[in-house]
Every structure is written in structure tokens, then in C-alpha cells.
Tab-separated table of C-alpha atoms in Angstrom:
chain	number	residue	atom	x	y	z
A	1	ALA	CA	0.157	0.046	-0.184
A	2	ARG	CA	1.327	3.262	-0.987
A	3	VAL	CA	2.115	5.435	2.418
A	4	LYS	CA	-0.215	8.982	2.582
A	5	GLY	CA	2.237	10.680	4.183
A	6	ILE	CA	5.397	10.480	6.449
A	7	ILE	CA	5.529	13.006	9.478
A	8	GLN	CA	9.518	14.027	10.607
A	9	TRP	CA	10.059	14.101	14.674
A	10	VAL	CA	12.894	16.140	15.464
A	11	GLU	CA	14.822	14.788	18.590
A	12	ALA	CA	15.057	17.612	21.082
A	13	SER	CA	18.476	17.138	22.383
A	14	SER	CA	20.316	17.722	19.255
A	15	GLY	CA	17.881	20.224	17.472
A	16	THR	CA	18.463	23.594	16.614
A	17	LYS	CA	15.962	26.307	18.587
A	18	CYS	CA	14.340	29.381	16.818
A	19	LYS	CA	11.590	31.946	17.198
A	20	VAL	CA	8.460	31.264	14.794
A	21	MET	CA	6.286	34.362	13.723
A	22	GLN	CA	3.039	32.770	12.491
A	23	TYR	CA	0.629	35.297	10.523
A	24	ASP	CA	-3.074	35.124	10.244
A	25	ARG	CA	-5.469	37.868	8.707
A	26	LEU	CA	-4.996	41.490	9.611
A	27	PHE	CA	-8.902	41.777	9.950
A	28	LYS	CA	-11.864	39.316	10.804
A	29	THR	CA	-13.712	39.895	8.101
A	30	GLU	CA	-13.891	40.468	4.601
A	31	GLU	CA	-15.542	43.989	4.897
A	32	PRO	CA	-13.896	45.638	7.907
A	33	GLY	CA	-16.123	48.284	9.671
A	34	LYS	CA	-18.776	47.040	7.174
A	35	GLU	CA	-21.391	46.538	10.429
A	36	SER	CA	-19.812	48.848	12.984
A	37	GLY	CA	-18.754	51.736	10.811
A	38	ASP	CA	-15.166	51.559	12.267
A	39	PHE	CA	-12.645	49.086	10.560
A	40	LEU	CA	-10.693	49.215	13.749
A	41	ASP	CA	-13.675	46.893	15.307
A	42	ASP	CA	-12.486	44.330	13.156
A	43	ILE	CA	-8.758	43.723	13.832
A	44	ASN	CA	-7.817	40.279	14.485
A	45	GLU	CA	-6.068	40.534	17.803
A	46	GLU	CA	-4.468	37.232	16.838
A	47	SER	CA	-3.018	38.035	13.395
A	48	LEU	CA	0.333	37.501	14.676
A	49	THR	CA	1.229	34.579	17.227
A	50	ILE	CA	4.974	34.255	18.575
A	51	LEU	CA	6.442	30.926	19.334
A	52	HIS	CA	9.366	30.555	21.136
A	53	ASN	CA	11.872	27.627	21.743
A	54	VAL	CA	10.460	25.880	18.327
A	55	ILE	CA	12.898	23.259	17.655
A	56	LEU	CA	14.519	22.645	14.239
A	57	GLU	CA	16.284	19.713	12.740
A	58	PRO	CA	20.310	20.552	12.817
A	59	SER	CA	20.554	20.902	8.954
A	60	VAL	CA	18.029	23.665	9.229
A	61	GLY	CA	19.855	25.661	11.400
A	62	ALA	CA	23.316	24.781	9.735
A	63	ASP	CA	21.519	26.113	6.509
A	64	ALA	CA	20.567	29.020	8.285
A	65	VAL	CA	23.861	29.889	9.592
A	66	THR	CA	25.287	29.431	5.958
A	67	ILE	CA	23.229	32.210	4.924
A	68	ILE	CA	23.924	34.502	7.638
A	69	ASP	CA	27.434	34.221	7.056
A	70	LYS	CA	27.433	35.083	3.504
A	71	LEU	CA	25.408	37.759	4.191
A	72	SER	CA	27.990	39.301	7.091
A	73	ASN	CA	31.156	38.043	5.200
A	74	ASN	CA	30.820	38.397	1.464
A	75	PRO	CA	30.277	42.283	0.462
A	76	GLY	CA	30.145	42.684	-3.675
A	77	SER	CA	27.688	41.415	-5.950
A	78	GLU	CA	27.347	37.965	-4.432
A	79	VAL	CA	25.423	39.528	-1.711
A	80	GLU	CA	23.073	41.087	-3.774
A	81	LYS	CA	21.877	38.101	-4.962
A	82	ILE	CA	21.325	36.320	-1.402
A	83	TYR	CA	18.580	37.023	0.868
A	84	HIS	CA	17.589	36.017	4.092
A	85	SER	CA	14.245	34.706	2.434
A	86	SER	CA	15.934	32.617	0.205
A	87	LEU	CA	16.445	29.867	2.779
A	88	ALA	CA	12.539	28.593	3.227
A	89	TYR	CA	11.151	25.243	4.487
A	90	GLN	CA	7.837	23.686	5.150
A	91	PHE	CA	7.250	22.863	8.987
A	92	GLU	CA	5.054	19.775	8.891
A	93	ARG	CA	1.447	20.265	8.899
A	94	SER	CA	1.757	24.066	9.290
A	95	GLY	CA	2.745	25.861	6.129
A	96	TYR	CA	6.327	27.375	4.589
A	97	PHE	CA	8.490	29.377	6.519
A	98	ALA	CA	11.464	31.613	5.230
A	99	LEU	CA	14.303	32.920	7.421
A	100	ASP	CA	13.632	36.680	8.641
A	101	SER	CA	16.080	39.152	8.153
A	102	SER	CA	16.664	39.851	11.974
A	103	SER	CA	17.986	36.715	12.233
A	104	LYS	CA	21.341	35.842	14.065
A	105	VAL	CA	23.346	32.725	14.160
A	106	ASP	CA	22.692	32.398	17.937
A	107	ASP	CA	18.524	33.907	17.395
A	108	LEU	CA	17.289	32.425	14.362
A	109	VAL	CA	13.637	33.692	13.286
A	110	PHE	CA	11.385	32.191	10.856
A	111	ASN	CA	8.085	33.740	9.012
A	112	LEU	CA	5.396	31.891	8.062
A	113	VAL	CA	4.955	33.031	4.233
A	114	VAL	CA	2.311	30.545	3.081
A	115	THR	CA	-0.300	28.131	4.796
A	116	LEU	CA	-1.027	24.613	3.697
A	117	ARG	CA	-4.997	24.936	3.610
A	118	ASP	CA	-6.746	27.997	4.003
A	119	THR	CA	-9.767	27.625	6.246
A	120	TRP	CA	-11.406	31.600	6.033
A	121	ASP	CA	-15.018	30.206	5.589
A	122	ALA	CA	-14.473	27.059	7.842
A	123	GLY	CA	-16.810	26.237	10.508
A	124	SER	CA	-19.906	28.296	11.968
A	125	ALA	CA	-21.033	30.884	14.101
A	126	THR	CA	-23.117	29.006	16.493
A	127	GLN	CA	-23.499	25.228	16.945
A	128	PRO	CA	-26.898	23.088	17.152
A	129	LYS	CA	-28.337	21.886	19.963
A	130	LYS	CA	-28.203	18.140	20.738
A	131	ASP	CA	-31.615	16.064	21.075
A	132	GLU	CA	-30.784	13.436	23.703
A	133	ASN	CA	-33.967	11.504	23.288
A	134	ILE	CA	-32.787	9.420	20.154
A	135	HIS	CA	-29.420	8.199	19.143
A	136	ILE	CA	-28.503	10.647	16.489
A	137	ASN	CA	-27.964	14.506	17.080
A	138	HIS	CA	-29.835	17.208	15.425
A	139	ASP	CA	-30.535	20.858	15.195
A	140	LYS	CA	-33.615	22.912	15.288
A	141	GLU	CA	-32.467	25.076	12.386
A	142	GLY	CA	-33.846	24.698	8.922
A	143	LYS	CA	-31.582	24.415	5.692
A	144	GLN	CA	-31.793	27.994	5.088
A	145	THR	CA	-30.404	29.057	8.494
A	146	GLN	CA	-27.498	26.620	8.184
A	147	GLN	CA	-26.702	28.067	4.807
A	148	LYS	CA	-26.466	31.554	6.159
A	149	GLN	CA	-24.434	30.372	9.336
A	150	LYS	CA	-21.926	29.033	6.751
A	151	ASN	CA	-21.462	32.022	4.584
A	152	LYS	CA	-20.523	34.360	7.525
A	153	ASN	CA	-17.086	34.954	7.908
A	154	THR	CA	-15.287	33.714	11.262
A	155	GLY	CA	-11.541	34.683	10.374
A	156	GLY	CA	-8.807	33.282	12.361
A	157	ASN	CA	-7.319	29.741	12.399
A	158	ALA	CA	-10.865	27.771	12.170
A	159	PRO	CA	-10.142	24.130	12.757
A	160	VAL	CA	-10.559	21.859	9.406
A	161	LEU	CA	-13.846	19.896	9.721
A	162	GLU	CA	-13.751	16.214	9.690
A	163	ASP	CA	-15.179	14.737	6.063
A	164	ALA	CA	-18.390	13.331	7.912
A	165	ARG	CA	-19.391	17.065	9.508
A	166	ARG	CA	-19.256	18.346	5.850
A	167	VAL	CA	-22.024	16.100	4.524
A	168	ALA	CA	-25.375	17.467	4.951
A	169	LEU	CA	-27.389	14.379	6.622
A	170	ARG	CA	-30.919	15.243	6.789
A	171	ALA	CA	-34.493	13.652	7.927
A	172	GLY	CA	-36.724	13.384	4.959
A	173	THR	CA	-40.182	11.801	3.982
A	174	ILE	CA	-40.602	10.011	1.043
A	175	LEU	CA	-43.920	11.031	-0.570
A	176	GLU	CA	-44.118	9.265	-4.198
A	177	ALA	CA	-42.371	6.660	-5.382
A	178	GLY	CA	-42.455	4.575	-8.263
A	179	PRO	CA	-40.628	3.418	-11.713
A	180	HIS	CA	-38.100	5.449	-13.603
A	181	PRO	CA	-39.878	5.919	-16.997
A	182	GLU	CA	-36.502	5.371	-18.804
A	183	ALA	CA	-34.654	2.824	-16.835
A	184	ASN	CA	-35.753	-0.134	-15.370
A	185	SER	CA	-33.030	-0.407	-12.421
A	186	LEU	CA	-33.975	2.912	-11.053
A	187	ILE	CA	-36.850	4.256	-9.085
A	188	LEU	CA	-38.230	7.731	-8.976
A	189	CYS	CA	-39.208	9.540	-5.719
A	190	LYS	CA	-40.586	12.709	-4.071
A	191	LEU	CA	-38.674	13.619	-1.090
A	192	ASP	CA	-39.698	16.215	1.539
A	193	CYS	CA	-36.300	17.309	3.030
A	194	GLY	CA	-38.101	20.144	5.003
A	195	ASP	CA	-36.317	23.036	2.533
A	196	VAL	CA	-37.885	26.444	2.618
A	197	ASN	CA	-37.390	29.886	0.894
A	198	GLU	CA	-35.899	33.116	2.222
A	199	ALA	CA	-39.543	33.735	3.477
A	200	GLY	CA	-39.685	30.615	5.202
A	201	GLU	CA	-42.255	29.136	2.892
A	202	PRO	CA	-42.232	25.406	2.158
A	203	GLU	CA	-40.178	24.733	-1.419
A	204	GLU	CA	-41.241	21.881	-3.788
A	205	PRO	CA	-40.500	18.244	-2.581
A	206	ARG	CA	-36.814	17.397	-3.965
A	207	THR	CA	-36.984	14.842	-6.783
A	208	VAL	CA	-34.770	11.519	-6.129
A	209	VAL	CA	-33.824	9.259	-8.613
A	210	ALA	CA	-32.449	5.608	-7.124
A	211	GLY	CA	-30.882	2.643	-8.185
A	212	LEU	CA	-33.379	0.790	-6.003
A	213	ALA	CA	-35.405	-0.956	-8.233
A	214	GLY	CA	-36.800	-4.471	-7.244
A	215	LYS	CA	-34.860	-3.918	-3.875
A	216	ILE	CA	-37.776	-2.412	-1.960
A	217	PRO	CA	-41.467	-2.549	-2.618
A	218	PHE	CA	-42.659	0.896	-3.210
A	219	ASP	CA	-45.758	0.711	-0.895
A	220	GLU	CA	-42.920	0.261	1.730
A	221	LEU	CA	-41.212	3.719	0.565
A	222	VAL	CA	-44.099	5.786	0.710
A	223	ASN	CA	-44.446	8.012	3.768
A	224	ARG	CA	-41.300	6.752	5.171
A	225	LYS	CA	-39.249	8.893	7.215
A	226	VAL	CA	-35.350	8.290	6.235
A	227	VAL	CA	-32.101	9.738	5.954
A	228	CYS	CA	-31.158	11.689	2.707
A	229	ILE	CA	-27.890	13.503	1.750
A	230	THR	CA	-28.889	17.260	0.424
A	231	ASN	CA	-25.842	18.791	-0.385
A	232	LEU	CA	-24.379	16.683	-3.250
A	233	LYS	CA	-24.102	18.049	-6.762
A	234	PRO	CA	-27.311	17.252	-8.634
A	235	ALA	CA	-26.934	14.699	-11.102
A	236	ARG	CA	-29.084	13.897	-14.341
A	237	MET	CA	-29.933	10.073	-14.444
A	238	ARG	CA	-31.188	9.007	-17.819
A	239	GLY	CA	-33.215	12.102	-18.428
A	240	ILE	CA	-33.912	13.050	-15.168
A	241	GLU	CA	-32.301	15.524	-12.308
A	242	SER	CA	-31.864	14.059	-9.004
A	243	THR	CA	-31.458	16.619	-5.979
A	244	ALA	CA	-30.503	14.494	-3.392
A	245	MET	CA	-29.639	11.087	-2.140
A	246	LEU	CA	-31.246	8.528	0.005
A	247	LEU	CA	-29.124	6.679	2.480
A	248	ALA	CA	-28.873	2.761	2.444
A	249	ALA	CA	-27.107	-0.135	3.503
A	250	SER	CA	-26.494	-3.073	1.568
A	251	ASP	CA	-25.357	-6.630	2.557
A	252	GLY	CA	-23.004	-6.569	-0.224
A	253	GLN	CA	-24.273	-9.455	-2.309
A	254	GLU	CA	-24.643	-9.221	-6.449
A	255	GLY	CA	-27.726	-8.726	-8.301
A	256	ASP	CA	-31.068	-10.088	-6.992
A	257	ASP	CA	-29.583	-11.901	-4.182
A	258	GLU	CA	-28.773	-8.339	-2.634
A	259	VAL	CA	-30.753	-7.363	0.464
A	260	VAL	CA	-30.887	-3.357	0.400
A	261	GLN	CA	-32.366	-1.320	3.710
A	262	LEU	CA	-32.935	2.621	4.045
A	263	LEU	CA	-31.840	3.927	7.040
A	264	ASP	CA	-34.921	5.147	9.081
A	265	VAL	CA	-35.499	8.284	11.282
A	266	PRO	CA	-37.672	8.507	14.082
A	267	ASP	CA	-41.103	10.064	13.188
A	268	SER	CA	-40.531	12.487	16.017
A	269	VAL	CA	-37.745	14.488	13.856
A	270	PRO	CA	-38.838	17.058	11.757
A	271	ASN	CA	-38.350	17.071	7.580
A	272	GLY	CA	-35.252	19.000	7.295
A	273	GLU	CA	-33.278	18.614	10.503
A	274	LEU	CA	-29.337	18.114	10.266
A	275	LEU	CA	-28.385	15.162	11.510
A	276	SER	CA	-24.784	14.320	13.347
A	277	PHE	CA	-23.269	10.983	14.395
A	278	GLU	CA	-22.536	9.989	17.562
A	279	ASN	CA	-19.473	10.919	19.480
A	280	MET	CA	-18.819	13.817	17.021
A	281	LYS	CA	-19.298	17.166	16.885
A	282	PRO	CA	-22.651	18.636	15.251
A	283	CYS	CA	-22.410	18.976	11.753
A	284	GLU	CA	-21.406	21.668	9.808
A	285	PRO	CA	-21.956	20.906	6.000
A	286	ASP	CA	-20.788	22.769	2.764
A	287	ALA	CA	-23.635	24.646	0.965
A	288	ILE	CA	-22.815	22.089	-1.840
A	289	LEU	CA	-20.361	19.356	-2.799
A	290	LYS	CA	-19.450	20.437	-6.241
A	291	SER	CA	-15.566	20.453	-6.877
A	292	LYS	CA	-13.664	17.293	-7.266
A	293	GLY	CA	-12.113	17.767	-4.108
A	294	ALA	CA	-15.486	18.026	-2.050
A	295	LEU	CA	-17.071	15.052	-4.208
A	296	LYS	CA	-14.125	13.012	-2.722
A	297	VAL	CA	-15.215	14.002	1.008
A	298	TRP	CA	-18.386	12.125	0.392
A	299	ASP	CA	-16.483	9.442	-1.157
A	300	ARG	CA	-14.330	8.986	1.739
A	301	VAL	CA	-17.151	9.294	4.153
A	302	LYS	CA	-19.421	6.546	2.566
A	303	ALA	CA	-16.423	4.075	2.613
A	304	GLN	CA	-16.417	4.226	6.426
A	305	LEU	CA	-20.246	3.834	7.028
A	306	ARG	CA	-21.286	0.179	8.361
A	307	VAL	CA	-24.172	-0.951	10.279
A	308	ASN	CA	-24.472	-3.559	13.124
A	309	ASP	CA	-26.068	-7.178	13.616
A	310	GLU	CA	-28.982	-5.145	14.753
A	311	GLY	CA	-29.125	-3.215	11.412
A	312	GLU	CA	-28.204	0.395	13.314
């Protein structure tokens, strides 16, 4: 198997100590002063974090000393081609750092110049509440509210969300179910996912195309409350656009021998409520998973989903 990544640990007793300057955005919002009228109110007080006694590999310290010596002892044209920032390294899981011009042989300073991942819009301003009466967590906010929270600018170094928390798993009720007019292996459903417009009025049910023909009788689907995924990129399947996905479990058999069951939700859970996994923080789903990288989020999540012997 291919190794996905390697973290190099630094041995403290032989490492070289330095000071690291970590920089973040100067302002907490994209439009400073828009709400208060004073841009100073939106200054990010944590835009500079200074870390002392950071330990580097001895070879990095030696490279830094070499650069400093060249700048100090070799006047002329050669010096003009060399800068402190010519020396840059990636510090594992943090970003790329360059040697600062204030560095001395016995006092090395490195500046953050590029982060590994931008998390400007990660996270949500509020945390949904948990429902302790059932085995899944869900918030009391509708779909529109959740998307508005996602659009707020949080600034700072927001944590990277786990894949499972980026997928919008919601409660929904199947209103209609029938065969797909153009494909024998597909069915066509109308699904109430609790969607509302900006005025708070219910929107039309979503259309779902699912490969469940012959797996579950239609009369067992209608009025059934299930788990649906609502933030995948819409897909056209044999001429009909599917705007959501039903979450189901399979026994892994092939063809007619396969047994498939939908994931049911207690009737007390309103349509559209956001569901979360046990022992995890509430989900903060993307508005829509449409880029190639975002679609891989769902691929990784579904590869890890399992049910126990009780079908839970």
C-alpha cells in the first residue's frame, strides 16, 4: 500500500531552537467596518502569534547559519543575489516558513509565508443543539439557516472539519415512489427534505433518482421517514435530475440476492433537521459538494459507513 504521508519527528537534545512568527489575516471579516462603521473593530488580535523555543532539525539550523555568514562576510555582487528569505522550509502540517532578516547565528527567526490550507470560511457562528431522546444528534435550524451560518466570515485559524461533518445528512419523508420511465433499474421519488425559501415558505419536494428497483417495494417507501443527503451536486440520471440521495445499507451481495435497507429516522424528527454522528460534534456541512475535491469527501465518508448486527 502506498504511504499517504510521513511526519518527521525532531530529536530535542540535538535540534536547533528558533523563534517562529505565525501570521493570520489582519482583519476578522472580508469587509472591515461594514457593520460597526469603524474598521478598527474588526482587527484580528491574533493576527500575529510568536512561538518561542521551536525546535528545528540541525541541518535547517546549519543552512540558516550559512546564509547569515554569506550575508555578513561576502560583500559585493554575490550578496545582492542572496536574501534571508532565500532559505525556506515546510514545517510539517503548518506551512512554509522563510528566514527573517533579523535572524542572528544564535537567534534564528522564521516567518510563516504560506499556509498549507486556507480555512477562511470554515466553521459556523453557532453550534446546533443536541436531542438526547434519540441516538442521533440534530439541530433545530432549517436548511436555509444552516447555509446562512456557513456564509458568515469567522476569520482566524478555524479548525479543519472532519469529512463526516461536511456532509448534509437530513431527515426527509418519501412522499411518492414509482418506476423510472427510462430505466428498469431506477426508481423515482418525491422527497420532503424540509426545504424552505427566504420567506420561510415550504419549497417543492426534491426529486430523487435511486437504484433501488426491485430492492424495496414501493408501498414500503411511501410516507417513510429516512436519512437523505442534500448537499451533493445534482446529477442527471437517464434524463431526470436527482437533487438528493437516499442513504441505504446493503449486505454486499450481487444482483437479485442483494438485500438493501434504507436508514430510518424516528417520526418525531422534523423533515429537514440536520443529523450528526454519535460521539462527534454537530455537522457543519458545505453548502454543496460540487468540486472534485469536495466530492471525494463523500466518497471517503461512505467508504467508512457500516451497520451493526441490529441494523443500526
